[in-house]
mmCIF file of C-alpha atoms in Angstrom:
data_model
loop_
_atom_site.group_PDB
_atom_site.id
_atom_site.type_symbol
_atom_site.label_atom_id
_atom_site.label_comp_id
_atom_site.label_asym_id
_atom_site.label_seq_id
_atom_site.Cartn_x
_atom_site.Cartn_y
_atom_site.Cartn_z
ATOM 1 C CA ASN D 3 -23.749 -0.563 -31.645
ATOM 2 C CA PRO D 4 -27.054 -1.103 -29.871
ATOM 3 C CA ALA D 5 -29.629 1.670 -29.975
ATOM 4 C CA PRO D 6 -29.373 3.949 -26.930
ATOM 5 C CA PHE D 7 -31.935 3.571 -24.171
ATOM 6 C CA PRO D 8 -33.120 6.895 -22.797
ATOM 7 C CA ALA D 9 -34.511 7.447 -19.340
ATOM 8 C CA PRO D 10 -38.280 6.878 -19.103
ATOM 9 C CA PRO D 11 -40.477 9.801 -20.240
ATOM 10 C CA GLY D 12 -40.418 12.555 -17.635
ATOM 11 C CA ALA D 13 -37.379 11.224 -15.758
ATOM 12 C CA ARG D 14 -34.148 13.205 -15.510
ATOM 13 C CA GLU D 15 -30.825 11.530 -16.246
ATOM 14 C CA HIS D 16 -27.744 11.925 -14.045
ATOM 15 C CA MET D 17 -24.195 10.637 -13.924
ATOM 16 C CA ILE D 18 -23.422 10.079 -10.242
ATOM 17 C CA GLU D 19 -19.792 10.058 -9.093
ATOM 18 C CA VAL D 20 -18.947 7.248 -6.674
ATOM 19 C CA SER D 21 -15.612 5.815 -5.579
ATOM 20 C CA GLY D 22 -13.918 4.594 -8.762
ATOM 21 C CA ALA D 23 -16.990 4.944 -10.990
ATOM 22 C CA ARG D 24 -19.625 7.137 -12.628
ATOM 23 C CA LEU D 25 -23.092 5.597 -12.506
ATOM 24 C CA TRP D 26 -25.856 6.343 -15.020
ATOM 25 C CA CYS D 27 -29.052 7.092 -13.134
ATOM 26 C CA TRP D 28 -32.505 8.408 -13.873
ATOM 27 C CA ASP D 29 -35.043 9.849 -11.434
ATOM 28 C CA SER D 30 -38.717 10.755 -11.795
ATOM 29 C CA GLY D 31 -38.436 13.515 -9.194
ATOM 30 C CA GLY D 32 -41.459 14.381 -7.103
ATOM 31 C CA ARG D 33 -42.429 14.269 -3.464
ATOM 32 C CA GLY D 34 -43.543 10.651 -3.147
ATOM 33 C CA MET D 35 -41.753 7.930 -1.207
ATOM 34 C CA PRO D 36 -38.560 7.197 -3.170
ATOM 35 C CA ILE D 37 -38.086 3.714 -4.547
ATOM 36 C CA LEU D 38 -34.676 2.758 -5.962
ATOM 37 C CA LEU D 39 -34.743 -0.063 -8.512
ATOM 38 C CA LEU D 40 -31.756 -2.462 -8.745
ATOM 39 C CA HIS D 41 -31.504 -4.377 -12.018
ATOM 40 C CA PRO D 42 -30.639 -8.058 -12.562
ATOM 41 C CA ALA D 43 -27.060 -9.118 -13.264
ATOM 42 C CA THR D 44 -27.665 -9.042 -17.012
ATOM 43 C CA GLY D 45 -29.677 -5.811 -17.085
ATOM 44 C CA SER D 46 -29.284 -2.106 -16.483
ATOM 45 C CA ALA D 47 -31.353 0.893 -15.420
ATOM 46 C CA ALA D 48 -32.926 0.713 -18.890
ATOM 47 C CA ILE D 49 -35.003 -2.407 -18.027
ATOM 48 C CA TRP D 50 -37.632 -0.675 -15.878
ATOM 49 C CA GLU D 51 -39.743 0.803 -18.706
ATOM 50 C CA TYR D 52 -42.904 -1.144 -17.797
ATOM 51 C CA GLN D 53 -42.669 -0.529 -14.045
ATOM 52 C CA TYR D 54 -41.915 3.209 -14.218
ATOM 53 C CA ALA D 55 -45.322 4.666 -15.146
ATOM 54 C CA PRO D 56 -47.398 2.516 -12.732
ATOM 55 C CA LEU D 57 -45.045 3.273 -9.824
ATOM 56 C CA VAL D 58 -45.112 7.015 -10.556
ATOM 57 C CA ALA D 59 -48.920 6.860 -10.931
ATOM 58 C CA ALA D 60 -49.067 5.132 -7.526
ATOM 59 C CA GLY D 61 -47.322 8.167 -6.007
ATOM 60 C CA PHE D 62 -43.734 6.928 -5.744
ATOM 61 C CA ARG D 63 -40.644 8.885 -6.714
ATOM 62 C CA VAL D 64 -38.895 6.324 -8.912
ATOM 63 C CA ALA D 65 -35.168 6.061 -9.640
ATOM 64 C CA ALA D 66 -32.797 3.455 -11.022
ATOM 65 C CA PHE D 67 -29.108 3.271 -11.802
ATOM 66 C CA SER D 68 -26.918 0.985 -13.870
ATOM 67 C CA ARG D 69 -24.453 -0.826 -11.645
ATOM 68 C CA ARG D 70 -20.712 -0.676 -12.352
ATOM 69 C CA GLY D 71 -19.838 -1.963 -15.797
ATOM 70 C CA HIS D 72 -23.459 -2.047 -16.979
ATOM 71 C CA TYR D 73 -25.144 0.142 -19.601
ATOM 72 C CA ARG D 74 -23.781 3.716 -19.549
ATOM 73 C CA SER D 75 -22.108 3.326 -16.140
ATOM 74 C CA GLU D 76 -18.343 3.535 -16.126
ATOM 75 C CA PHE D 77 -15.841 2.174 -13.712
ATOM 76 C CA THR D 78 -12.137 2.749 -13.475
ATOM 77 C CA GLN D 79 -9.856 -0.146 -14.343
ATOM 78 C CA GLY D 80 -8.667 -1.665 -11.068
ATOM 79 C CA ALA D 81 -11.535 -0.173 -9.041
ATOM 80 C CA ASP D 82 -13.434 -2.600 -6.814
ATOM 81 C CA ALA D 83 -16.565 -3.768 -8.665
ATOM 82 C CA GLY D 84 -17.923 -5.102 -5.348
ATOM 83 C CA GLU D 85 -19.014 -1.725 -4.006
ATOM 84 C CA ALA D 86 -22.752 -2.273 -4.536
ATOM 85 C CA VAL D 87 -23.836 -1.328 -0.997
ATOM 86 C CA ALA D 88 -21.751 1.855 -1.026
ATOM 87 C CA ASP D 89 -23.069 2.675 -4.505
ATOM 88 C CA ILE D 90 -26.709 2.382 -3.378
ATOM 89 C CA GLU D 91 -25.975 4.664 -0.431
ATOM 90 C CA ALA D 92 -24.164 7.168 -2.695
ATOM 91 C CA VAL D 93 -26.988 7.220 -5.257
ATOM 92 C CA GLY D 94 -29.567 7.736 -2.498
ATOM 93 C CA LYS D 95 -27.485 10.561 -1.062
ATOM 94 C CA ALA D 96 -26.952 12.209 -4.483
ATOM 95 C CA LEU D 97 -30.721 12.137 -5.075
ATOM 96 C CA SER D 98 -31.414 13.485 -1.546
ATOM 97 C CA PHE D 99 -33.299 10.360 -0.441
ATOM 98 C CA ASN D 100 -33.549 10.421 3.359
ATOM 99 C CA ARG D 101 -35.492 7.158 3.611
ATOM 100 C CA PHE D 102 -36.374 5.001 0.624
ATOM 101 C CA VAL D 103 -37.524 1.620 -0.597
ATOM 102 C CA VAL D 104 -34.915 -0.578 -2.281
ATOM 103 C CA LEU D 105 -36.234 -3.070 -4.830
ATOM 104 C CA GLY D 106 -33.754 -5.606 -6.172
ATOM 105 C CA CYS D 107 -34.651 -8.017 -8.946
ATOM 106 C CA ALA D 108 -32.720 -11.257 -9.526
ATOM 107 C CA GLY D 109 -28.989 -10.340 -9.261
ATOM 108 C CA GLY D 110 -30.022 -6.912 -7.955
ATOM 109 C CA GLY D 111 -31.719 -8.691 -5.048
ATOM 110 C CA PHE D 112 -28.439 -10.182 -3.837
ATOM 111 C CA VAL D 113 -27.244 -6.850 -2.414
ATOM 112 C CA VAL D 114 -30.534 -5.801 -0.760
ATOM 113 C CA PRO D 115 -29.975 -7.750 2.509
ATOM 114 C CA ASP D 116 -26.440 -6.300 2.828
ATOM 115 C CA PHE D 117 -27.764 -2.781 2.289
ATOM 116 C CA ALA D 118 -30.564 -3.371 4.818
ATOM 117 C CA LEU D 119 -28.070 -4.512 7.462
ATOM 118 C CA SER D 120 -25.612 -1.695 6.689
ATOM 119 C CA TYR D 121 -28.113 1.195 6.486
ATOM 120 C CA PRO D 122 -31.340 0.224 8.304
ATOM 121 C CA GLU D 123 -32.038 3.874 9.159
ATOM 122 C CA LYS D 124 -32.260 4.723 5.430
ATOM 123 C CA LEU D 125 -34.866 2.090 4.614
ATOM 124 C CA ALA D 126 -38.597 2.576 4.331
ATOM 125 C CA GLY D 127 -38.852 -0.957 2.960
ATOM 126 C CA ILE D 128 -37.228 -3.632 0.836
ATOM 127 C CA VAL D 129 -38.407 -5.849 -2.003
ATOM 128 C CA ILE D 130 -36.408 -8.827 -3.238
ATOM 129 C CA ALA D 131 -37.982 -10.158 -6.431
ATOM 130 C CA CYS D 132 -37.088 -13.283 -8.402
ATOM 131 C CA SER D 133 -33.904 -13.699 -6.372
ATOM 132 C CA GLN D 134 -32.254 -15.911 -3.824
ATOM 133 C CA GLY D 135 -31.120 -12.764 -2.046
ATOM 134 C CA GLY D 136 -27.519 -13.895 -1.778
ATOM 135 C CA ALA D 137 -28.252 -16.466 0.930
ATOM 136 C CA ILE D 138 -25.203 -18.659 1.579
ATOM 137 C CA ASP D 139 -26.568 -21.083 4.188
ATOM 138 C CA PRO D 140 -25.257 -24.531 3.080
ATOM 139 C CA ALA D 141 -28.619 -26.300 3.515
ATOM 140 C CA TYR D 142 -30.393 -23.585 1.518
ATOM 141 C CA ARG D 143 -27.756 -23.673 -1.266
ATOM 142 C CA ALA D 144 -28.011 -27.485 -1.436
ATOM 143 C CA THR D 145 -31.805 -27.258 -1.787
ATOM 144 C CA ILE D 146 -31.484 -24.697 -4.596
ATOM 145 C CA SER D 147 -28.809 -26.800 -6.361
ATOM 146 C CA ARG D 148 -30.987 -29.942 -6.305
ATOM 147 C CA GLY D 149 -33.566 -28.125 -8.438
ATOM 148 C CA LEU D 150 -31.112 -27.175 -11.192
ATOM 149 C CA PRO D 151 -30.236 -29.324 -14.212
ATOM 150 C CA PRO D 152 -26.651 -30.574 -14.619
ATOM 151 C CA GLY D 153 -24.380 -27.907 -16.106
ATOM 152 C CA PHE D 154 -26.762 -25.038 -15.296
ATOM 153 C CA ALA D 155 -24.107 -23.053 -13.388
ATOM 154 C CA GLN D 156 -21.843 -23.141 -16.440
ATOM 155 C CA GLN D 157 -24.463 -21.533 -18.704
ATOM 156 C CA PRO D 158 -24.116 -17.805 -19.523
ATOM 157 C CA ALA D 159 -25.781 -15.396 -17.102
ATOM 158 C CA SER D 160 -28.150 -14.248 -19.867
ATOM 159 C CA PHE D 161 -29.477 -17.828 -20.015
ATOM 160 C CA ARG D 162 -29.561 -18.455 -16.248
ATOM 161 C CA GLY D 163 -31.327 -15.158 -15.576
ATOM 162 C CA VAL D 164 -34.557 -15.884 -17.435
ATOM 163 C CA GLY D 165 -37.042 -18.707 -17.286
ATOM 164 C CA ALA D 166 -37.960 -21.169 -20.017
ATOM 165 C CA SER D 167 -41.228 -19.360 -20.804
ATOM 166 C CA TYR D 168 -39.317 -16.103 -21.396
ATOM 167 C CA ARG D 169 -36.772 -17.816 -23.631
ATOM 168 C CA ALA D 170 -39.623 -19.422 -25.620
#
């Protein structure tokens, strides 16, 4: 078994009930503008260790949750795993975020545009980092595909999700 990852120092852990799942979440608390961090497809809420302290020091209230089926989050067999937008809204509501920034990295960035269109009144801002943002425009997808080596799509997500310099 892998060693457990605790919440960052000073953050409180929660298990948030959503439709068909319980999501592991941590929250710095505080009065600053809330920022909700969405992990890559191969990560979890445990990946934000290096971003936590600088964001808190900058005055943000910082929170993250592990999406369904990721580290410490549970989801009921047969439940719809594609509830990411509803899960973001539920986590924000459970943490009493009226308006907040949503930051999605890599796979976490794919849901940010959907959330922004579904709940614009809840957003103070969005950040999509290291992600294609779920764009499905055929010309855009063709451009992205031309830059990938043959067989790239068949590689495991843990390989596709990091660059060559990280793997080295």
